[in-house]
Coordinates of C-alpha atoms and ligand atoms in Angstrom, one line a residue:
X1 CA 261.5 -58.4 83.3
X2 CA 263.4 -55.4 82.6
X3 CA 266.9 -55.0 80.8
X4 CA 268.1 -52.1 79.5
X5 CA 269.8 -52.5 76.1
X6 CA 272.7 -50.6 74.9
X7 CA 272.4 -46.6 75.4
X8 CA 270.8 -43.8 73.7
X9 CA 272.8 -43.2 70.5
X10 CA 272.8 -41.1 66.7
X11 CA 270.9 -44.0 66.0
X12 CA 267.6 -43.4 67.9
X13 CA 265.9 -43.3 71.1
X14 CA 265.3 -45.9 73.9
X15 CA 261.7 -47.9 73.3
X16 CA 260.1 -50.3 75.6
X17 CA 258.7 -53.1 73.4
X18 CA 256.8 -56.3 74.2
X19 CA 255.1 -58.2 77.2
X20 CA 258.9 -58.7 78.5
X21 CA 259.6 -54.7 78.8
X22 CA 262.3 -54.9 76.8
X23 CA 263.9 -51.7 76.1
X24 CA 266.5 -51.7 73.1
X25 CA 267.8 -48.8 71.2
X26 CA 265.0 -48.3 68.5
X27 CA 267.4 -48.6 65.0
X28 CA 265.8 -47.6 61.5
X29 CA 266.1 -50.8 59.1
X30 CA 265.5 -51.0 55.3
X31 CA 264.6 -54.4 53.4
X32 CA 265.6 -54.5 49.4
X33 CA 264.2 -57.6 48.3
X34 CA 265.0 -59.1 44.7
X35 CA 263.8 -62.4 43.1
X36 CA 260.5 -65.1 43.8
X37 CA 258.1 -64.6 46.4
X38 CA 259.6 -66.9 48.1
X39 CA 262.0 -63.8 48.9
X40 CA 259.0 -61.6 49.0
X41 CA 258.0 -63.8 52.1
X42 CA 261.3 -64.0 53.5
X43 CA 262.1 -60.4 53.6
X44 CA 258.5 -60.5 55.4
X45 CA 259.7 -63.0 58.3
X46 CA 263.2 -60.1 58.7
X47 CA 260.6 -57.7 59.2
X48 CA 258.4 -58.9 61.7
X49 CA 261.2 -60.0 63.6
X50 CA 263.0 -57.0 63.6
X51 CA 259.5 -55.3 64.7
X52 CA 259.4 -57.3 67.1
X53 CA 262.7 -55.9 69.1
X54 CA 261.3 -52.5 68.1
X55 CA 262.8 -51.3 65.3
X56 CA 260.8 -49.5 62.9
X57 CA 260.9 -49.4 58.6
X58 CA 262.1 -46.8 56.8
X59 CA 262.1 -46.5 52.7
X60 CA 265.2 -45.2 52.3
X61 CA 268.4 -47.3 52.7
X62 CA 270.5 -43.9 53.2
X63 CA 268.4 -43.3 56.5
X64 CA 268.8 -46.7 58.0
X65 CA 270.5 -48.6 60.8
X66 CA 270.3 -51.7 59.4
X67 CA 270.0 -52.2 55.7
X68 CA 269.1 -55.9 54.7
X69 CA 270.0 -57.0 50.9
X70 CA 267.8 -60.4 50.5
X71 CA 269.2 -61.8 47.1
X72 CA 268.4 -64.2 44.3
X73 CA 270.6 -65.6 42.1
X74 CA 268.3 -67.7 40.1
X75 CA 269.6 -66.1 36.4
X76 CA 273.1 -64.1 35.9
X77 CA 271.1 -61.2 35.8
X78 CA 269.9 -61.8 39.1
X79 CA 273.3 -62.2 41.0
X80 CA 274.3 -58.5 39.1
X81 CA 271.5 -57.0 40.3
X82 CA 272.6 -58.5 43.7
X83 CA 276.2 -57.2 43.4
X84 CA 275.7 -54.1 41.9
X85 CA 273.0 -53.2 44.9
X86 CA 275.8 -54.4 47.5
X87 CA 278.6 -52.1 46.1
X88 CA 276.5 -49.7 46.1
X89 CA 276.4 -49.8 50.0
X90 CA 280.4 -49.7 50.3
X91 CA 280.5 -45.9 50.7
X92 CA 277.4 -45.4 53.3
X93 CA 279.5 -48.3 55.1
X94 CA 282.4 -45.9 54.8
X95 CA 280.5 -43.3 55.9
X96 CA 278.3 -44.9 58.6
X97 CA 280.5 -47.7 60.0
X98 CA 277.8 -48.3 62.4
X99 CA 275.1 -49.1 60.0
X100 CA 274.7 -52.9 60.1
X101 CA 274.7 -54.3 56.7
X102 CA 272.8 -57.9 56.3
X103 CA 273.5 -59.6 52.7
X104 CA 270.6 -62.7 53.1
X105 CA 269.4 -64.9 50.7
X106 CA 270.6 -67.5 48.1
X107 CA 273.7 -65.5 47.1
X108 CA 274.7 -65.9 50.4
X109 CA 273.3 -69.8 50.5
X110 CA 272.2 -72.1 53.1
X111 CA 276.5 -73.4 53.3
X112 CA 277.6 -69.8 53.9
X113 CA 280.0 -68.3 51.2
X114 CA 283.7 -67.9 52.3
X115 CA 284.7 -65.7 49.4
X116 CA 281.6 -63.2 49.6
X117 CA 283.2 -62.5 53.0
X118 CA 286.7 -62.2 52.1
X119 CA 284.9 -59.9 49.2
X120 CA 283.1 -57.7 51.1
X121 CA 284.3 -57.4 55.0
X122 CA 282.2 -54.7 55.5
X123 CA 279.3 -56.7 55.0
X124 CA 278.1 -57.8 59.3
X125 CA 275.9 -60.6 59.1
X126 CA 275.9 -63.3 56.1
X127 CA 272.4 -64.5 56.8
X128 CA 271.1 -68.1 54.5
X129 CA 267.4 -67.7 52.6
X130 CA 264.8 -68.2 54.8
X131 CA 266.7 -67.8 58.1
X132 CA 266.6 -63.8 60.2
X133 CA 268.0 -65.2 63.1
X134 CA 271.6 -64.6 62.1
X135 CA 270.4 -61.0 62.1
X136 CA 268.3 -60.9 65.5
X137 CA 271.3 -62.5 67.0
X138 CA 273.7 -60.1 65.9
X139 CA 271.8 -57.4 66.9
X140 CA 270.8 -58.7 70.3
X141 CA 274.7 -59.2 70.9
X142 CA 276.2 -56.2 69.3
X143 CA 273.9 -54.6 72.0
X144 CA 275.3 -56.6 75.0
X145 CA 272.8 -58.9 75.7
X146 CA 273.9 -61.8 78.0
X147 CA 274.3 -64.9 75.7
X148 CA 271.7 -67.4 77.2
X149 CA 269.0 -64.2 77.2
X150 CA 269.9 -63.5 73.6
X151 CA 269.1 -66.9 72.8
X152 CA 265.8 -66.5 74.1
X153 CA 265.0 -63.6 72.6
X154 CA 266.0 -64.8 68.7
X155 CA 263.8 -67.3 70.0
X156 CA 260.8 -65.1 70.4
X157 CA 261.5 -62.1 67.7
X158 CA 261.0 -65.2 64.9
X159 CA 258.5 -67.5 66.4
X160 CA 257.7 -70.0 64.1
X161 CA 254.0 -70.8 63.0
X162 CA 252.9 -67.1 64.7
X163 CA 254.0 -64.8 62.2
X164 CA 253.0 -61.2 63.4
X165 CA 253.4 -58.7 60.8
X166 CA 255.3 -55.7 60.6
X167 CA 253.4 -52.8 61.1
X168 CA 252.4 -51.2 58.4
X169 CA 251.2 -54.5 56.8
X170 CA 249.3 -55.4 59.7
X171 CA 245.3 -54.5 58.9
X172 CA 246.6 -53.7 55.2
X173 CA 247.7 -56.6 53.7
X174 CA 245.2 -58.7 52.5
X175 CA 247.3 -61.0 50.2
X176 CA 250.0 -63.2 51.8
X177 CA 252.9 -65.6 50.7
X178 CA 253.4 -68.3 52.7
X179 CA 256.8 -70.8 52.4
X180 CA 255.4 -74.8 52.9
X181 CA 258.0 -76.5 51.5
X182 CA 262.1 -74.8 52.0
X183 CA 264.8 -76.0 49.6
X184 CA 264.1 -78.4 46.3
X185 CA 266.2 -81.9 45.8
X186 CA 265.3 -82.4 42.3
X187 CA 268.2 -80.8 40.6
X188 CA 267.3 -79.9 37.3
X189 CA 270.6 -79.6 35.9
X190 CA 270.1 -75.4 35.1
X191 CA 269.2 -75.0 38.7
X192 CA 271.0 -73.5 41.7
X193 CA 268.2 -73.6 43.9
X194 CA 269.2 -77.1 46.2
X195 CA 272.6 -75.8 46.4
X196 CA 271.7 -72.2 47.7
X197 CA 268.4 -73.4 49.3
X198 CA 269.1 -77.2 50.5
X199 CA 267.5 -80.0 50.6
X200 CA 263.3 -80.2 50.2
X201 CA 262.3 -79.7 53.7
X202 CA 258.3 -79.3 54.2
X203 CA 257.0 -77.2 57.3
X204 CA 254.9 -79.4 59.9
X205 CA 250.9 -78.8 59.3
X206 CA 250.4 -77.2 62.6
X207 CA 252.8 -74.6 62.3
X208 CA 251.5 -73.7 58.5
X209 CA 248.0 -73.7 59.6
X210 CA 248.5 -71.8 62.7
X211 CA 250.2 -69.2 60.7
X212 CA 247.0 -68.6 58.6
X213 CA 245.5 -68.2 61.9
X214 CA 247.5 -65.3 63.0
X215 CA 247.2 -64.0 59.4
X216 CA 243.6 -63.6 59.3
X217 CA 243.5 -62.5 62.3
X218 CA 245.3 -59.3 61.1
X219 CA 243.1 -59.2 58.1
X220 CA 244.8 -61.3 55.5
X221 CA 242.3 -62.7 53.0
X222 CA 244.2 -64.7 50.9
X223 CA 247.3 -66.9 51.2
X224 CA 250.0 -68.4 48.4
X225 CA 251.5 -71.6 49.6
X226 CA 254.8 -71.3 48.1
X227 CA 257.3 -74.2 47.6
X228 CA 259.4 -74.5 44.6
X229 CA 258.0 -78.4 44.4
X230 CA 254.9 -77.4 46.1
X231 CA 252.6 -80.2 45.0
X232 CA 255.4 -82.4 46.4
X233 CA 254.4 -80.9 50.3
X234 CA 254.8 -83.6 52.5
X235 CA 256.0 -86.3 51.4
X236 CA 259.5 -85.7 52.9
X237 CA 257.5 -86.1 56.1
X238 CA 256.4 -89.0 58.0
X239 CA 253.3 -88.5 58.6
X240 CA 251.2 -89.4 55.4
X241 CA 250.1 -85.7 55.1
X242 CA 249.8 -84.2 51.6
X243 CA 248.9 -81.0 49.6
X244 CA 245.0 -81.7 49.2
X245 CA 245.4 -82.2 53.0
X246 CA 247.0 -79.2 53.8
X247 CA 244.1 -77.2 51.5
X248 CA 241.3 -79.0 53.8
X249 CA 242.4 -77.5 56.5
X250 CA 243.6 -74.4 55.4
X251 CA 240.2 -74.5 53.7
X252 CA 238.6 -74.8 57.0
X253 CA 240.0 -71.3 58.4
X254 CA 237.0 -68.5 59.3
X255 CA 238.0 -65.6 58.0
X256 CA 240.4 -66.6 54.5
X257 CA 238.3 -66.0 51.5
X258 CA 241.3 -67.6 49.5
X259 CA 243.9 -70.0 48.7
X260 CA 246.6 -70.3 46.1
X261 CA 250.0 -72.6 45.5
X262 CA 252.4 -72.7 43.6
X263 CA 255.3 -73.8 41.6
X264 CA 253.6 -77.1 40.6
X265 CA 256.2 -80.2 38.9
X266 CA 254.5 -82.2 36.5
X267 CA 255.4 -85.4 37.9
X268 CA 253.6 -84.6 41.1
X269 CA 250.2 -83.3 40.1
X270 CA 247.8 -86.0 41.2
X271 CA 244.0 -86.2 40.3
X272 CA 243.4 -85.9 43.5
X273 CA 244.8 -83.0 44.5
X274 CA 243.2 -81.4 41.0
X275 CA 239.7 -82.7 42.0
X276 CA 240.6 -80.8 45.3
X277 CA 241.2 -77.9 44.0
X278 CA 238.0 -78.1 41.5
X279 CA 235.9 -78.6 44.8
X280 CA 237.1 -76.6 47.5
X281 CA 235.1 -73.2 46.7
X282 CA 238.0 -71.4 48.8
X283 CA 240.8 -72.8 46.2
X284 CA 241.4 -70.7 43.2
X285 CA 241.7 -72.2 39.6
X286 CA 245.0 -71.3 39.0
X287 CA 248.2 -73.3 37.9
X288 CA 251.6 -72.2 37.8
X289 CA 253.2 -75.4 35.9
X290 CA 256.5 -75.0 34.2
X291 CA 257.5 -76.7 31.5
X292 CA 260.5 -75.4 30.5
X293 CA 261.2 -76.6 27.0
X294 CA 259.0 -78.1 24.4
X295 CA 261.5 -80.8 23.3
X296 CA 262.2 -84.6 24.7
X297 CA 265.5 -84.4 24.1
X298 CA 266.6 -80.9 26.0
X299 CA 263.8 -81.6 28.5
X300 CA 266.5 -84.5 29.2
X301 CA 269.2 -82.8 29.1
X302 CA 267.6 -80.9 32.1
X303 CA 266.6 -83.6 33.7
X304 CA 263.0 -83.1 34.4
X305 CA 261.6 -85.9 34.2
X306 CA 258.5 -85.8 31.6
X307 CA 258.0 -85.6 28.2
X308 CA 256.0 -83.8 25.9
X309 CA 254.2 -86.2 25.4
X310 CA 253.3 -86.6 29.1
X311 CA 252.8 -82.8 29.6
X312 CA 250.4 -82.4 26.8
X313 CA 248.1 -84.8 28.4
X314 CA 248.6 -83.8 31.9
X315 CA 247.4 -80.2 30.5
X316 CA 244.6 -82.1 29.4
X317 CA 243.7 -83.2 32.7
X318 CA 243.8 -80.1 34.2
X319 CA 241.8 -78.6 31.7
X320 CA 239.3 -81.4 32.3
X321 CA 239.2 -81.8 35.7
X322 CA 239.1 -77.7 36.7
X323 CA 236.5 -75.9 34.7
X324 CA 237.5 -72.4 34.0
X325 CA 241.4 -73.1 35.0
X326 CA 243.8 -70.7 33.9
X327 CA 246.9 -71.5 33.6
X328 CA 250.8 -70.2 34.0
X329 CA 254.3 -71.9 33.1
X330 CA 257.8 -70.9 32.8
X331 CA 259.9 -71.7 30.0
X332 CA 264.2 -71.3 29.6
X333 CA 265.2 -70.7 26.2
X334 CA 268.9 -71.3 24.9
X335 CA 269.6 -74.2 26.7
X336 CA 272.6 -75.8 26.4
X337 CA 272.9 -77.7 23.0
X338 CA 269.2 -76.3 22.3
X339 CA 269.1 -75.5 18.2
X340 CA 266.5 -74.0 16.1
X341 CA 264.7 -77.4 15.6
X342 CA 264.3 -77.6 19.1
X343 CA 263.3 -74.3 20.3
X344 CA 260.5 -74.7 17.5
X345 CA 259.2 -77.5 19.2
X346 CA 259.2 -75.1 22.2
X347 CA 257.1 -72.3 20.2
X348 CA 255.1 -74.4 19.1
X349 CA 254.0 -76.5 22.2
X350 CA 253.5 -72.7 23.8
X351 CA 251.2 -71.8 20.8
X352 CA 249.3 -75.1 21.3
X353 CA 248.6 -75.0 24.9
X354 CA 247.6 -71.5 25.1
X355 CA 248.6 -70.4 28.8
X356 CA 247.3 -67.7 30.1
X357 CA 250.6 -66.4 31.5
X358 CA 254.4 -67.8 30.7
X359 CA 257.3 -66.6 32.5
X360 CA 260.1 -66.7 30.0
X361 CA 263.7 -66.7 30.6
X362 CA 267.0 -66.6 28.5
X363 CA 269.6 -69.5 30.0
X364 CA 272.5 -68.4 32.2
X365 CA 275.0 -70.9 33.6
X366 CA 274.7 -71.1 37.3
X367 CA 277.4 -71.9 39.8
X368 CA 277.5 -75.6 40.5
X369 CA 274.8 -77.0 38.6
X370 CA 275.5 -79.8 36.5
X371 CA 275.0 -77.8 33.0
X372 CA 277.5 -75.5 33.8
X373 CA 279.9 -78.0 34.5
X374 CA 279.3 -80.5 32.2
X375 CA 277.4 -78.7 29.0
X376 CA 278.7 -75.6 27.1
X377 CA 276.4 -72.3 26.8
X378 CA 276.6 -72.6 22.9
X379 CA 273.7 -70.5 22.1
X380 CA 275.0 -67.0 21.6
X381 CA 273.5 -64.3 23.7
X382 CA 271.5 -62.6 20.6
X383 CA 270.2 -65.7 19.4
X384 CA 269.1 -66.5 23.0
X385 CA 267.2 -63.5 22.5
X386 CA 265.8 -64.1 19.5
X387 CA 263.9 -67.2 20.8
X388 CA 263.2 -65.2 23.8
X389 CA 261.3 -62.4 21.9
X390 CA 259.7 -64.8 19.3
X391 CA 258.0 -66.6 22.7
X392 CA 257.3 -62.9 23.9
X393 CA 255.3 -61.7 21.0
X394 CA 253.6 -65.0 20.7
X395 CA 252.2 -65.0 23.9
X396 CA 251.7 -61.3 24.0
X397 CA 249.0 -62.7 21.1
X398 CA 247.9 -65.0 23.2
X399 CA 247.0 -63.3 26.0
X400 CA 245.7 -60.6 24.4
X401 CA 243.3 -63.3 23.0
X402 CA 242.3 -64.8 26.0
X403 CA 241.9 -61.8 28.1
X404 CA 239.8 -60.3 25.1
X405 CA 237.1 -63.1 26.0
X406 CA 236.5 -61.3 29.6
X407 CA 235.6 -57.8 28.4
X408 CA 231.6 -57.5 29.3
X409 CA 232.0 -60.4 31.7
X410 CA 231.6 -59.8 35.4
X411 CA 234.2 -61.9 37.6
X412 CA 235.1 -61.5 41.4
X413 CA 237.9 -59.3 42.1
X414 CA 239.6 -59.5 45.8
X415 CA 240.5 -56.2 46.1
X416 CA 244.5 -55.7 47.7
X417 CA 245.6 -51.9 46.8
X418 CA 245.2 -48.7 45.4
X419 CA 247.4 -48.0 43.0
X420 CA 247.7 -45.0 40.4
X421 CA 244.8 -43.5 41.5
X422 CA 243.0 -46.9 41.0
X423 CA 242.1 -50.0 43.1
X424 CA 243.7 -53.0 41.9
X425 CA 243.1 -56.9 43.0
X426 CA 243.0 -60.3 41.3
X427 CA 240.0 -62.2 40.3
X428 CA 240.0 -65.9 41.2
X429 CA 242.0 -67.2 37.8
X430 CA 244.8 -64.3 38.9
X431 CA 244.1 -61.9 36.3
X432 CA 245.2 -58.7 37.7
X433 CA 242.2 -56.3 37.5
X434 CA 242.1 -52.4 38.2
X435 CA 238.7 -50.9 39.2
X436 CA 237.4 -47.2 38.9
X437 CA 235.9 -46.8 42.4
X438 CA 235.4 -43.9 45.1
X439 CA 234.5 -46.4 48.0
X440 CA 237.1 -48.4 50.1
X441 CA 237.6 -51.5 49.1
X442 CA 240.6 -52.9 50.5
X443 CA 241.1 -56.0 51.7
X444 CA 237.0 -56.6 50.0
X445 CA 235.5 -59.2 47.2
X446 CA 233.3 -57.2 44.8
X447 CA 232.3 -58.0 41.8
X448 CA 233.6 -56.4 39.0
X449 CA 232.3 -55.8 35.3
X450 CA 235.4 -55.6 33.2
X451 CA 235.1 -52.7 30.6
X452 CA 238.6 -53.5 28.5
X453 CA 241.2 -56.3 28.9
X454 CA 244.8 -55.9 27.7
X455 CA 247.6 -59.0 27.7
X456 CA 248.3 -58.0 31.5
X457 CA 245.8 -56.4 33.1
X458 CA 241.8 -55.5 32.9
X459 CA 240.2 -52.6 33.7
X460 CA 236.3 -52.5 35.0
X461 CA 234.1 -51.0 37.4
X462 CA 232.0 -52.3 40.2
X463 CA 228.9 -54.3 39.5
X464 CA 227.6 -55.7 42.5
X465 CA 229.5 -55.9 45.7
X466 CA 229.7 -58.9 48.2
X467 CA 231.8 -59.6 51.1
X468 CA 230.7 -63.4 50.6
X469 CA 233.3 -66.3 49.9
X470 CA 233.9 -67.0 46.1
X471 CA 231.5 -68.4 44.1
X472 CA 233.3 -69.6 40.9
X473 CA 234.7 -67.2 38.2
X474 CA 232.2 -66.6 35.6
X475 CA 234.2 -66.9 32.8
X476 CA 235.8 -70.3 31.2
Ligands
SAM501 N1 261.0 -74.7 41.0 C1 260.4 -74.1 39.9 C2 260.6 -75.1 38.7 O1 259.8 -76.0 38.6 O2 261.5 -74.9 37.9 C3 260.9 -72.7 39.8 C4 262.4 -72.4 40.0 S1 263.1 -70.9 39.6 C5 263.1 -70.1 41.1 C6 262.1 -70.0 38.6 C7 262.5 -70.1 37.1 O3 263.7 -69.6 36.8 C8 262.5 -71.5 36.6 O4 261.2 -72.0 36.4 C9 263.3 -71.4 35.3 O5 262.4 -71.1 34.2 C10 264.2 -70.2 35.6 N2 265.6 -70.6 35.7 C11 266.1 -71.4 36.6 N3 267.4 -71.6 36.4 C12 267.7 -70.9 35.3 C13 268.9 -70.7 34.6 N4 270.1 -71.3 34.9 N5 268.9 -69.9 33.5 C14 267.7 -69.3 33.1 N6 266.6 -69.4 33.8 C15 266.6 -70.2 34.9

């Protein structure tokens, strides 16, 4: 099949692409992404896809043909950011009025947004998270394709389950983010997530697993299975399948040296899924467990679901059933109603459980949840940040503490990037480790005798190095 798609323009030359011999008019894009890695792997999936009708990257938006803002809008912060990056594009529109502009991603939302298009008209395509075929489509039709053909071909530029990635990831990357589970239904009341994502929707087996596949294949080593419930995987399905399923399998796959997940709920962390990950040798001991607040009372108020109580002992559990598990959580201060009783009983629950990592966040009233409709933002912005630096310096300490422990310790380091001059990768308990080496060692496990340790990262050089899957870390 041959079909000749629009004509040579300012925008680039004509390109045969693919098995069909497609030729398009090759367009330059540009992909901004902001928020989670469930973004990260979003703005992936636009890539490929837009790879796969030919276009090609570029790293500047001012030299693109299609510019593609993927947003978050998790914290007020976020949303700015989002804005400010959009008005920004309102003169190169002006300018350029055959750029194509793309605004994707939970600003936009899975219900589309009637006043972000009355807002911004010069925005084409209003594409929801997750989703590039609004984009592909557009494309394909602003370039004349005949309607039942266009539908094929969005068809075949996302392809489900065979992601292939864009170029200048492909032999590169060698640590991937893969979505499992789309939307959330719990509705903690701070959250916009379920009304921007949807509903909890996990992705059939097959399709996750043959997506490994394909990602090996072009040299991937590791994979994150993202889901913003992700220990609830399955069980919106039918078919009885589970997380500690889905990690046998994935387990199984030649070629992937390792395997993380995250965000973990509380309320969904079996024993068996933690004795899975304490067995599988491919499974890193890693957590990423929120817990929000450190008080019954505004834990109810959000409506998650445990106490303290509860999540003490369910740390307990983790500690006890994975040896050497480190540990991450994310915690809002200022919440609604929260006073200085309460957020001590936040500090100190931090201090006592010692986490190796906690993502800490100052609370913003989001569209449509139920705290901003129902519960006033009575915490004043400074004291929001007082709490928010008090947790900061604490766990600056304890960090620095734990991390202290690995100095003269050797621990196996996948090895992703150079950076600065060094090479930098994560050891199996995702401590982010950057190694003095001449050789290449992309994409390689080594092992890695770390020379000095800071709160965030650890520097080392190379001890002895293997290509072998894991053995365990060697530090507890
Ligand atoms: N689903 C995960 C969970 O268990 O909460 C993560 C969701 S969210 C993408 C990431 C983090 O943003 C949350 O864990 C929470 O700490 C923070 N967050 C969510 N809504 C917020 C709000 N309204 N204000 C401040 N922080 C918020």
């Amino acid at each position: 099949m041959r079909i000749i798609l629009g004509h040579p323009t300012q925008r680039g030359s004509l390109r045969r692409v693919g098995v069909a011999e497609v030729i398009i008019t090759v367009m330059k894009y540009y992909i901004w992404t902001s928020g989670c890695q469930m973004n990260v792997a979003d703005s992936q999936r636009v890539a490929s896809a837009l790879e796969r009708l030919g276009h090609i990257p570029t790293s500047r938006a001012e030299s693109a043909d299609i510019i593609v803002l993927n947003t978050c809008v998790v914290r007020q912060s976020a949303e700015d950011k989002a804005y400010g990056r959009l008005h920004s594009l309102r003169p190169l529109k002006e300018n350029r009025p055959d750029v194509v502009i793309n605004l994707m991603g939970c600003l936009v939302g899975v219900k589309g947004n009637r006043a972000l298009k009355q807002a911004f008209p010069f925005v084409d395509v209003f594409s929801p998270p997750s989703d590039p075929a609004p984009l592909v489509d557009h494309l394909l039709r602003v370039d004349g394709r005949a309607t039942d053909l266009a539908e094929t071909e969005v068809r075949n530029a996302i392809m489900d389950g065979e992601l292939i990635l864009p170029a200048h990831e492909r032999s590169t990357l060698v640590s991937a983010y893969i979505p499992i589970v789309y939307g959330c239904s719990h509705a903690c009341t701070y959250c916009v997530i379920p009304y921007r994502r949807g509903p909890e929707v996990s992705r059939p087996i097959d399709e996750i697993l043959a997506e490994i596949h394909t990602l090996t294949a072009q040299g991937v080593r590791e994979v994150t299975l993202l889901g913003q419930i992700v220990d609830r995987y399955g069980l919106d399905l039918n078919d009885s399948i589970t997380l500690v399923d889905l990690l046998h399998a994935a387990h199984a796959i030649e070629g992937l040296d390792r395997i993380r997940f995250l965000t973990s709920h509380p309320n969904w962390m079996t024993d068996k899924l933690l004795d899975t990950v304490a067995a599988l040798p491919k499974v890193c001991e890693h957590i990423e467990i929120p817990f929000q607040a450190g008080d019954d009372e505004v834990l109810q108020r959000m409506k998650r679901g445990y106490n303290v109580r509860e999540y003490r002992a369910l740390i307990d559990r983790i500690r006890a059933r994975i040896p050497g598990v480190s540990m991450a959580t994310d915690i809002i201060v200022g919440f609604p109603g929260e006073t200085e009783e309460q957020f001590r009983h936040t500090y100190e629950l931090l201090e006592a459980l010692r986490f190796d990592v906690a993502h800490l966040a100052r609370y913003s009233p989001r569209p449509d949840t139920v705290s901003a409709r129902r519960m006033e933002d009575d915490v004043p912005k400074s004291e929001k940040m007082r709490r928010f630096r008090a947790l900061e310096d604490l766990q600056t300490r304890t960090a620095t503490e734990i991390n202290a422990g690995y100095e003269g310790q050797t621990l196996e380091v996948l090895v992703e990037e150079m950076q600065g001059g060094r090479w930098k990768g994560r050891n199996r308990t995702n401590k982010l480790v950057f190694i003095d080496s001449e050789d290449d060692l992309r994409g390689k496990l080594v092992n890695v005798q770390i020379e000095w340790a800071g709160p965030w990262s650890m520097r080392g050089s190379l001890a002895l190095t293997s290509t072998q899957p894991s053995t365990r870390a060697t530090v507890a």
